[in-house]
XYZ file of C-alpha atoms in Angstrom:
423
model
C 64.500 113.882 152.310
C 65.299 117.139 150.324
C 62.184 117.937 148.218
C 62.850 116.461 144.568
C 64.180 113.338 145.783
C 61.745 110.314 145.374
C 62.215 107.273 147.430
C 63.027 104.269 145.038
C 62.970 101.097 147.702
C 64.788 99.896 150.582
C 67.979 97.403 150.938
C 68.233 95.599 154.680
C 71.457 94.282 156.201
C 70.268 92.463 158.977
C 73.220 90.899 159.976
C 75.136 94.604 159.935
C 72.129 96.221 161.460
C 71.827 98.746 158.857
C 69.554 100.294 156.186
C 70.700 101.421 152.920
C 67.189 103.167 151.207
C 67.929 104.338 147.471
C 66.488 107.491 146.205
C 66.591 109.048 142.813
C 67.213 112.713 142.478
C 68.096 115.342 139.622
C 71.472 115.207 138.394
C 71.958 118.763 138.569
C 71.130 118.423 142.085
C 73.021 115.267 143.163
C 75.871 117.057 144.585
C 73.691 119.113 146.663
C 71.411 116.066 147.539
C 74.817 114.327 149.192
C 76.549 116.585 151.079
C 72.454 117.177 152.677
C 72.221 113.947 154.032
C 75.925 113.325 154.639
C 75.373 115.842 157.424
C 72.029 114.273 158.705
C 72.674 112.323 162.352
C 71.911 108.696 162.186
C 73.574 108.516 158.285
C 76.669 106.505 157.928
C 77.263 107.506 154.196
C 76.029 108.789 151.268
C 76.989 107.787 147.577
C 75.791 107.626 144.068
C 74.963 104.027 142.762
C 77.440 102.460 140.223
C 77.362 100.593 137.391
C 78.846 97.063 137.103
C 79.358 95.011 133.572
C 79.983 91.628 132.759
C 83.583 90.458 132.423
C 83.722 89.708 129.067
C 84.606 91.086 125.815
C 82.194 92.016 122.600
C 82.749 89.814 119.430
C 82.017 91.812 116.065
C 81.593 90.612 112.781
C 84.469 93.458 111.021
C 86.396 90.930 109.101
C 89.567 92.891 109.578
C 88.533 92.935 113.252
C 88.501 89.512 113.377
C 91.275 89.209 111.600
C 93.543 86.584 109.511
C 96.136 85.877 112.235
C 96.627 83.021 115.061
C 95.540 84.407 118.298
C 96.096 87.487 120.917
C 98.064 89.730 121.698
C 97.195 90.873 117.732
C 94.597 88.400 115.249
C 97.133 89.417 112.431
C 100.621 88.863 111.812
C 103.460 90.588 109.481
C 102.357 89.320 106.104
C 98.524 88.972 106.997
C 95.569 91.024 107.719
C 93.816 92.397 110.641
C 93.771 95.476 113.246
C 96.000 94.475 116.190
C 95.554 97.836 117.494
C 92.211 97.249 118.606
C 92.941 93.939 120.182
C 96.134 95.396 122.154
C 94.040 97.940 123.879
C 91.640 95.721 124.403
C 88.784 98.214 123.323
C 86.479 94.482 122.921
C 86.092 94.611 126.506
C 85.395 98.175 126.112
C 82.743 97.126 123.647
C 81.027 95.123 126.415
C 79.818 98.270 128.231
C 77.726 99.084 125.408
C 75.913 95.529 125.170
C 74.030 96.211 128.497
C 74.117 99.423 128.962
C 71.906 102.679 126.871
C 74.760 104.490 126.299
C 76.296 105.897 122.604
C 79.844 107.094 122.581
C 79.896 111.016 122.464
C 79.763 112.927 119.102
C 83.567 113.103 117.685
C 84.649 115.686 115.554
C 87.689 115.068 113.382
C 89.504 118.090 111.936
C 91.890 117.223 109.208
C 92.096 116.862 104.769
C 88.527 115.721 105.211
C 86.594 112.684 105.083
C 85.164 110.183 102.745
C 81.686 110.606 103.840
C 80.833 108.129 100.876
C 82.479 105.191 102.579
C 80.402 102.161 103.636
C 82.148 101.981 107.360
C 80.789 105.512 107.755
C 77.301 105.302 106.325
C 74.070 104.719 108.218
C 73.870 108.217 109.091
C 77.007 108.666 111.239
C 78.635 111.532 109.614
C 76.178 114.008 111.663
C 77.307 117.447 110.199
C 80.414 118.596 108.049
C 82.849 121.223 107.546
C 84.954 122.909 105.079
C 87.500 126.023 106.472
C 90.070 126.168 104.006
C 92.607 129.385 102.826
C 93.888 128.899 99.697
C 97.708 129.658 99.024
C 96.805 131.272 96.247
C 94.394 133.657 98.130
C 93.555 135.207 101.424
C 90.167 134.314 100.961
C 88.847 131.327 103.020
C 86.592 129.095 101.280
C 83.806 127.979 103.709
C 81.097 124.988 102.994
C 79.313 122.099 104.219
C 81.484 119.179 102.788
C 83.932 117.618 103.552
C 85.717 116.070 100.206
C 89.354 114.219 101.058
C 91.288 114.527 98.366
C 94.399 112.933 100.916
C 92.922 110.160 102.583
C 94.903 111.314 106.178
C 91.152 112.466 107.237
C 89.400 109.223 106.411
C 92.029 107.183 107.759
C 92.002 108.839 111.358
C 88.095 109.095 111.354
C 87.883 105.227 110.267
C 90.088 104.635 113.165
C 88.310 106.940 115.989
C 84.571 105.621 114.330
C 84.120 102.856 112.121
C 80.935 101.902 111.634
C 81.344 98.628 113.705
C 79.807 95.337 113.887
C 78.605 95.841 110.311
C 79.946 92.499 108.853
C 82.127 94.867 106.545
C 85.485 96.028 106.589
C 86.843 97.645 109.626
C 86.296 98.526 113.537
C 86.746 101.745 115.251
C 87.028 102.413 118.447
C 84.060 104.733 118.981
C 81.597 101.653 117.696
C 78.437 103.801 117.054
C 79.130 107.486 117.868
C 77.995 110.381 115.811
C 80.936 112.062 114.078
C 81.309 115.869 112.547
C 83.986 115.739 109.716
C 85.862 118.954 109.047
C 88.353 119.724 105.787
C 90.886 122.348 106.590
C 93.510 121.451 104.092
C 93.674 122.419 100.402
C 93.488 120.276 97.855
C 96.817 117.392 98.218
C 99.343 118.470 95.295
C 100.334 115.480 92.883
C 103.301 113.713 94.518
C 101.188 113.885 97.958
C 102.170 115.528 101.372
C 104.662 113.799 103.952
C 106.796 115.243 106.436
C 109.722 116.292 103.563
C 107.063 118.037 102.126
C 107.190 121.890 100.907
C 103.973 122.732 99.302
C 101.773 125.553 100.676
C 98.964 122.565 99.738
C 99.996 120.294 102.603
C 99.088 122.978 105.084
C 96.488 124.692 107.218
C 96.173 127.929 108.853
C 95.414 128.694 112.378
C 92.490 130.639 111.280
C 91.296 127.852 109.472
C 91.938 125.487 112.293
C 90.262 127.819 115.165
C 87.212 128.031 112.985
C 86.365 124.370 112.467
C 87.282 124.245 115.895
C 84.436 126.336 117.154
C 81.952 125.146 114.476
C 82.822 121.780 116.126
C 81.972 122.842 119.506
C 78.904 124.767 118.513
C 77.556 121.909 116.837
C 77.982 119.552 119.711
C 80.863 118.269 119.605
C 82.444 116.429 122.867
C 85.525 115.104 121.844
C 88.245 116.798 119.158
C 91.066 115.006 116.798
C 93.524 117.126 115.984
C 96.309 114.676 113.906
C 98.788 117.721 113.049
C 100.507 120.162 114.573
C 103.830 122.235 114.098
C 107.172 122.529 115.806
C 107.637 124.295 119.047
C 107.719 127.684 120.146
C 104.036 127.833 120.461
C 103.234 131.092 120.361
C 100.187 131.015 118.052
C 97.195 132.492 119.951
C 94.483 132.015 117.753
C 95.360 128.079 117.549
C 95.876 128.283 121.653
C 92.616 130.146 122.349
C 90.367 128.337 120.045
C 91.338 124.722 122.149
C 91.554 126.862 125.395
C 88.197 127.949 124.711
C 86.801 124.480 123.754
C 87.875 122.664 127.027
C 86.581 125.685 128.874
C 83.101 124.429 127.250
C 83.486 120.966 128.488
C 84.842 119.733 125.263
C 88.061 117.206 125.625
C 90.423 117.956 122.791
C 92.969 115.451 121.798
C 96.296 116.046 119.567
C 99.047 114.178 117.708
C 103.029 114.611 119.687
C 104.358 114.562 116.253
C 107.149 112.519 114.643
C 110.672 113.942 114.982
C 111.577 111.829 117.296
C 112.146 114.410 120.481
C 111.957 114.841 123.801
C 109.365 117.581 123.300
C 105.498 117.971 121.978
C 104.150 119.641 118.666
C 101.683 122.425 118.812
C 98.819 122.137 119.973
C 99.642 118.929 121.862
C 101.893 120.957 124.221
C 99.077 123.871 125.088
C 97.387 123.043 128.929
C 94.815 120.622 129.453
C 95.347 119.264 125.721
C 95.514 115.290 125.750
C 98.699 114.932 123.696
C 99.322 111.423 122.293
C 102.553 109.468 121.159
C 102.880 106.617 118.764
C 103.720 103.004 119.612
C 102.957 99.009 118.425
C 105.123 96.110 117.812
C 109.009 96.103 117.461
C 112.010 94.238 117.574
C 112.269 90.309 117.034
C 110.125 89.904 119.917
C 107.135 92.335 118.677
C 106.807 93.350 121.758
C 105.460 96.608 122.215
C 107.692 99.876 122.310
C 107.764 103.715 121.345
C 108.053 104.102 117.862
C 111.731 106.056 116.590
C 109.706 108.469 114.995
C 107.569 109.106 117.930
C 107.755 112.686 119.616
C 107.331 112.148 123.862
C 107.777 113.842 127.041
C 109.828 112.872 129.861
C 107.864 113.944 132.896
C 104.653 112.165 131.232
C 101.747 112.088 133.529
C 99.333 114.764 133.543
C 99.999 118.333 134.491
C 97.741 121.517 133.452
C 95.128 119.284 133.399
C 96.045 117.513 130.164
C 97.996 114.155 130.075
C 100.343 112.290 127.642
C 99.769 108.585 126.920
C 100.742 106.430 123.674
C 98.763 104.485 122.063
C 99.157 102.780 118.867
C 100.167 104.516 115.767
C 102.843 101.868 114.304
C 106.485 101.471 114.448
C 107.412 101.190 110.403
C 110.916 102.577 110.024
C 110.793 102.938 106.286
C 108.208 103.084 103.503
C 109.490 100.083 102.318
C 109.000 98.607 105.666
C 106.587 95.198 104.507
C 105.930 94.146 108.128
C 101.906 94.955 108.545
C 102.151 94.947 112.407
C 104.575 98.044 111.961
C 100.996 99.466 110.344
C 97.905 100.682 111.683
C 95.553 99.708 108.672
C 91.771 101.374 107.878
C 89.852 102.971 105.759
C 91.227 105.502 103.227
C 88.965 108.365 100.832
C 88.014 107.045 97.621
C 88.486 111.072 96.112
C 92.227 111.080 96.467
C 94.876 110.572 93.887
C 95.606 107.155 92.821
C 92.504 106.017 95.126
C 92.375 102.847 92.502
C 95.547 101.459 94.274
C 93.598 101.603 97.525
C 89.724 100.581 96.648
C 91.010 96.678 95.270
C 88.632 93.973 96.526
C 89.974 93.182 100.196
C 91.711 90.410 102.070
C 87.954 88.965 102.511
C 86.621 89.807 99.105
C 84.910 92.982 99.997
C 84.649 95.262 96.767
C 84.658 99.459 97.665
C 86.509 99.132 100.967
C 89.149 101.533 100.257
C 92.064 101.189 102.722
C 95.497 101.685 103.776
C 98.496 101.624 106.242
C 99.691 104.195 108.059
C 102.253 104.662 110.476
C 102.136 108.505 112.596
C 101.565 109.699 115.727
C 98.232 110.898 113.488
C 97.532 107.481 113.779
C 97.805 107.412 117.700
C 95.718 110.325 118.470
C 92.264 108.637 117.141
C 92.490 106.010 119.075
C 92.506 108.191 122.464
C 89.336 110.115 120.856
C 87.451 106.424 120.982
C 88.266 105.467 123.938
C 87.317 109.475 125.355
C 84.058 109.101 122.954
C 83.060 105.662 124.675
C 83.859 107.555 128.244
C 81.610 110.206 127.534
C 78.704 108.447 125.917
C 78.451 106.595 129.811
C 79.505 109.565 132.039
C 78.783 112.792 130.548
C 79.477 115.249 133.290
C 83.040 113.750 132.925
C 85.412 116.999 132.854
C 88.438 117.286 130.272
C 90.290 117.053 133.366
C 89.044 113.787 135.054
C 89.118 112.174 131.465
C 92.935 112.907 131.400
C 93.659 111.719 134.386
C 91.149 108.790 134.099
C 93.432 108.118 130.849
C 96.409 108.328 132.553
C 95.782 106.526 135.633
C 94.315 103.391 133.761
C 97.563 102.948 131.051
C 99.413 99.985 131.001
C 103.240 100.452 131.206
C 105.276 98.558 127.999
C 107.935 99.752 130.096
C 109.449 102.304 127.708
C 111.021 105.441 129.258
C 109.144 107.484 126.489
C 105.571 106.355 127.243
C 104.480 108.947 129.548
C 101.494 107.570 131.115
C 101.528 104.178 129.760
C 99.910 102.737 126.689
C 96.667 103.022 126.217
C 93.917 100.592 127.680
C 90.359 101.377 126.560
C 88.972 98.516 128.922
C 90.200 99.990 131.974
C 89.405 103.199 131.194
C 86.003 102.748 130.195
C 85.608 100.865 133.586
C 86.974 103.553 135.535
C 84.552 106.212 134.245
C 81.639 103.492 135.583
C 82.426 104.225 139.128
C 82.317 107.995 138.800
């Protein structure tokens, strides 16, 4: 054998009349080390050994997790409590990796109004680093720091969702279980009234300088996977937004990003820029509930990946009003405690929990955390996984709801998480 490769032991197939002898070697010569002996005489093939995981799904302890509902597809219903979005992309199976095998999901870095670093389902030393990039409207200045204080509760909400502290007999689940998360603020302080999509205020927006620079901060301190739940409307001509996320997946870093929600045949900025993952919104609709596109849900009608990005949906909610009082048309978590009115929000739970601060929300923002999970829990088994292979990985494990705006497919953590095993 090549020098650096040490003999492990030695499998016989008697009844084959054949060998197989397993040898451990560098991973940064493993490439190398296979195309060697693929050209030795005498070898039939060479290939890397792969994982295998039991065929069963991980039971936490989250009460919301486990919900107040009947039974699958959701553990909730429309007047009761509980986080069907985890269930319906079956991230529990997902989950089951991670009982056998030393893996953590890779560090996630959400960029948004901030984050409620003083939550209990993101304590126990999760939040790894934070961020603050923020240009004032009043100013040109940009205010830089290490905190990340959301005065919104958009922030919270989408890092709650992406990384939960999970399993810890409190509150919510996120998809990332136990990953390490960097929490940026790049939005000014929320005006009273709060920002939605009517909204005018130079407060409920970012810059592109601000943007770029927690973008590279994120990447330079380790980073592997980005949220970006915002964008703007097409043309995207904006090259400082465009080369900061060029120059993050160019650094191995897989950067994922809201459609938007004007309901067109068309993506936001920067889910449109190449090899961005861009994400739709979807859940239950219709008598039925069964699963569909939400109205408000931007898309694209070639789906599939091209430029080595994809787009996929996954669930964000379909609420058609804010007086919609269906909670499956929801995707509930947590919510900041620092924001206005955060009394409304920090009651004592469905299961009596005091300080768990939480609320619905319906948005392709929504969405887009729930891809960074499922890329987080990718990356914490296969590192060398390219922005590339993830997308396609993503795209070639989603499960059609048979909607012509789903792109891909919807979402399914399991088989995506299995399918970066055998690589």
């Amino acid at each position: 054998s090549q020098e650096g490769a040490r003999s492990q032991n030695s499998i016989r197939f008697d009844a084959l009349g054949m060998r197989m002898r397993v040898v451990s070697v560098d991973p940064s010569r493993a490439q190398a080390f296979v195309a060697h002996m693929r050209a030795q005489s005498g070898v039939i093939s060479v290939e890397q050994a792969q994982y295998r995981r039991l065929a069963s799904a991980v039971s936490v302890n989250d009460p919301y997790y486990r919900g107040e509902g009947t039974g699958a597809p959701y553990f909730q219903s429309p007047s009761t409590a509980g986080q069907w979005d985890m269930h319906v992309i079956n991230v529990g199976t997902a989950w089951g990796d991670y009982s056998s095998l030393p893996a953590r999901g890779a560090a996630i870095a959400v960029i948004d109004t901030g984050v409620d670093v003083t939550h209990p389902d993101l304590g126990g030393g999760k939040v790894v680093h934070q961020g603050c990039f923020v240009t004032y409207p009043s100013s040109a200045a940009q205010t830089t720091g290490s905190f990340a204080i959301d005065t919104d509760g958009h922030g919270t909400n989408v890092a709650g969702i992406a990384d939960a502290d999970t399993n810890n007999n409190f509150g919510f689940a996120g998809v990332g279980f136990a990953a390490p998360l960097l929490a940026y603020r790049i939005f000014p302080a929320t005006p009273s009234g709060g920002c939605d999509s009517s909204s005018t205020s130079a407060q409920c927006s970012t810059t592109d300088v601000d943007e770029a620079s927690a973008i590279n901060d994120a990447v330079s301190h380790g980073a592997k996977v980005i949220n970006l739940s915002l964008g703007a409307t097409p043309p995207c001509s904006d090259p400082t937004e465009e080369n900061a996320v060029e120059a993050a997946i160019a650094r191995g870093v897989v950067v994922v990003a809201a459609a938007g929600n004007e309901s067109k045949n068309g993506l936001d900025c920067p889910a449109a820029y190449p090899g961005v993952i861009a994400v739709g919104a979807e859940g239950p609709g219709g008598s039925s509930d069964a699963e569909i596109v939400a109205s408000y849900s931007n898309w694209l009608n070639n789906g599939g990946t091209g430029s080595g990005g994809a787009y996929l949906v996954a669930p964000g909610g379909t609420a058609s009003s804010s007086t919609d009082s269906d909670s499956l048309h929801y995707v509930e978590n947590i919510t900041s405690s620092q924001q206005s009115g955060a009394s409304a929000y920090c009651k004592v739970d469905a299961f009596g929990e005091a300080s768990d601060c939480r609320a619905g929300f319906a948005g392709t923002s929504q969405a887009t955390p729930h891809v960074v999970g499922v890329v987080s829990l990718m990356l914490g088994l296969r590192p060398s996984l390219t922005p590339a292979q993830i997308a396609a990985d993503l795209c070639s494990t989603a499960h059609s709801i048979g909607d012509s705006k789903q792109g891909c497919g919807r979402l399914d953590a399991a088989a995506a998480v299995a399918k970066a095993l055998t690589q």
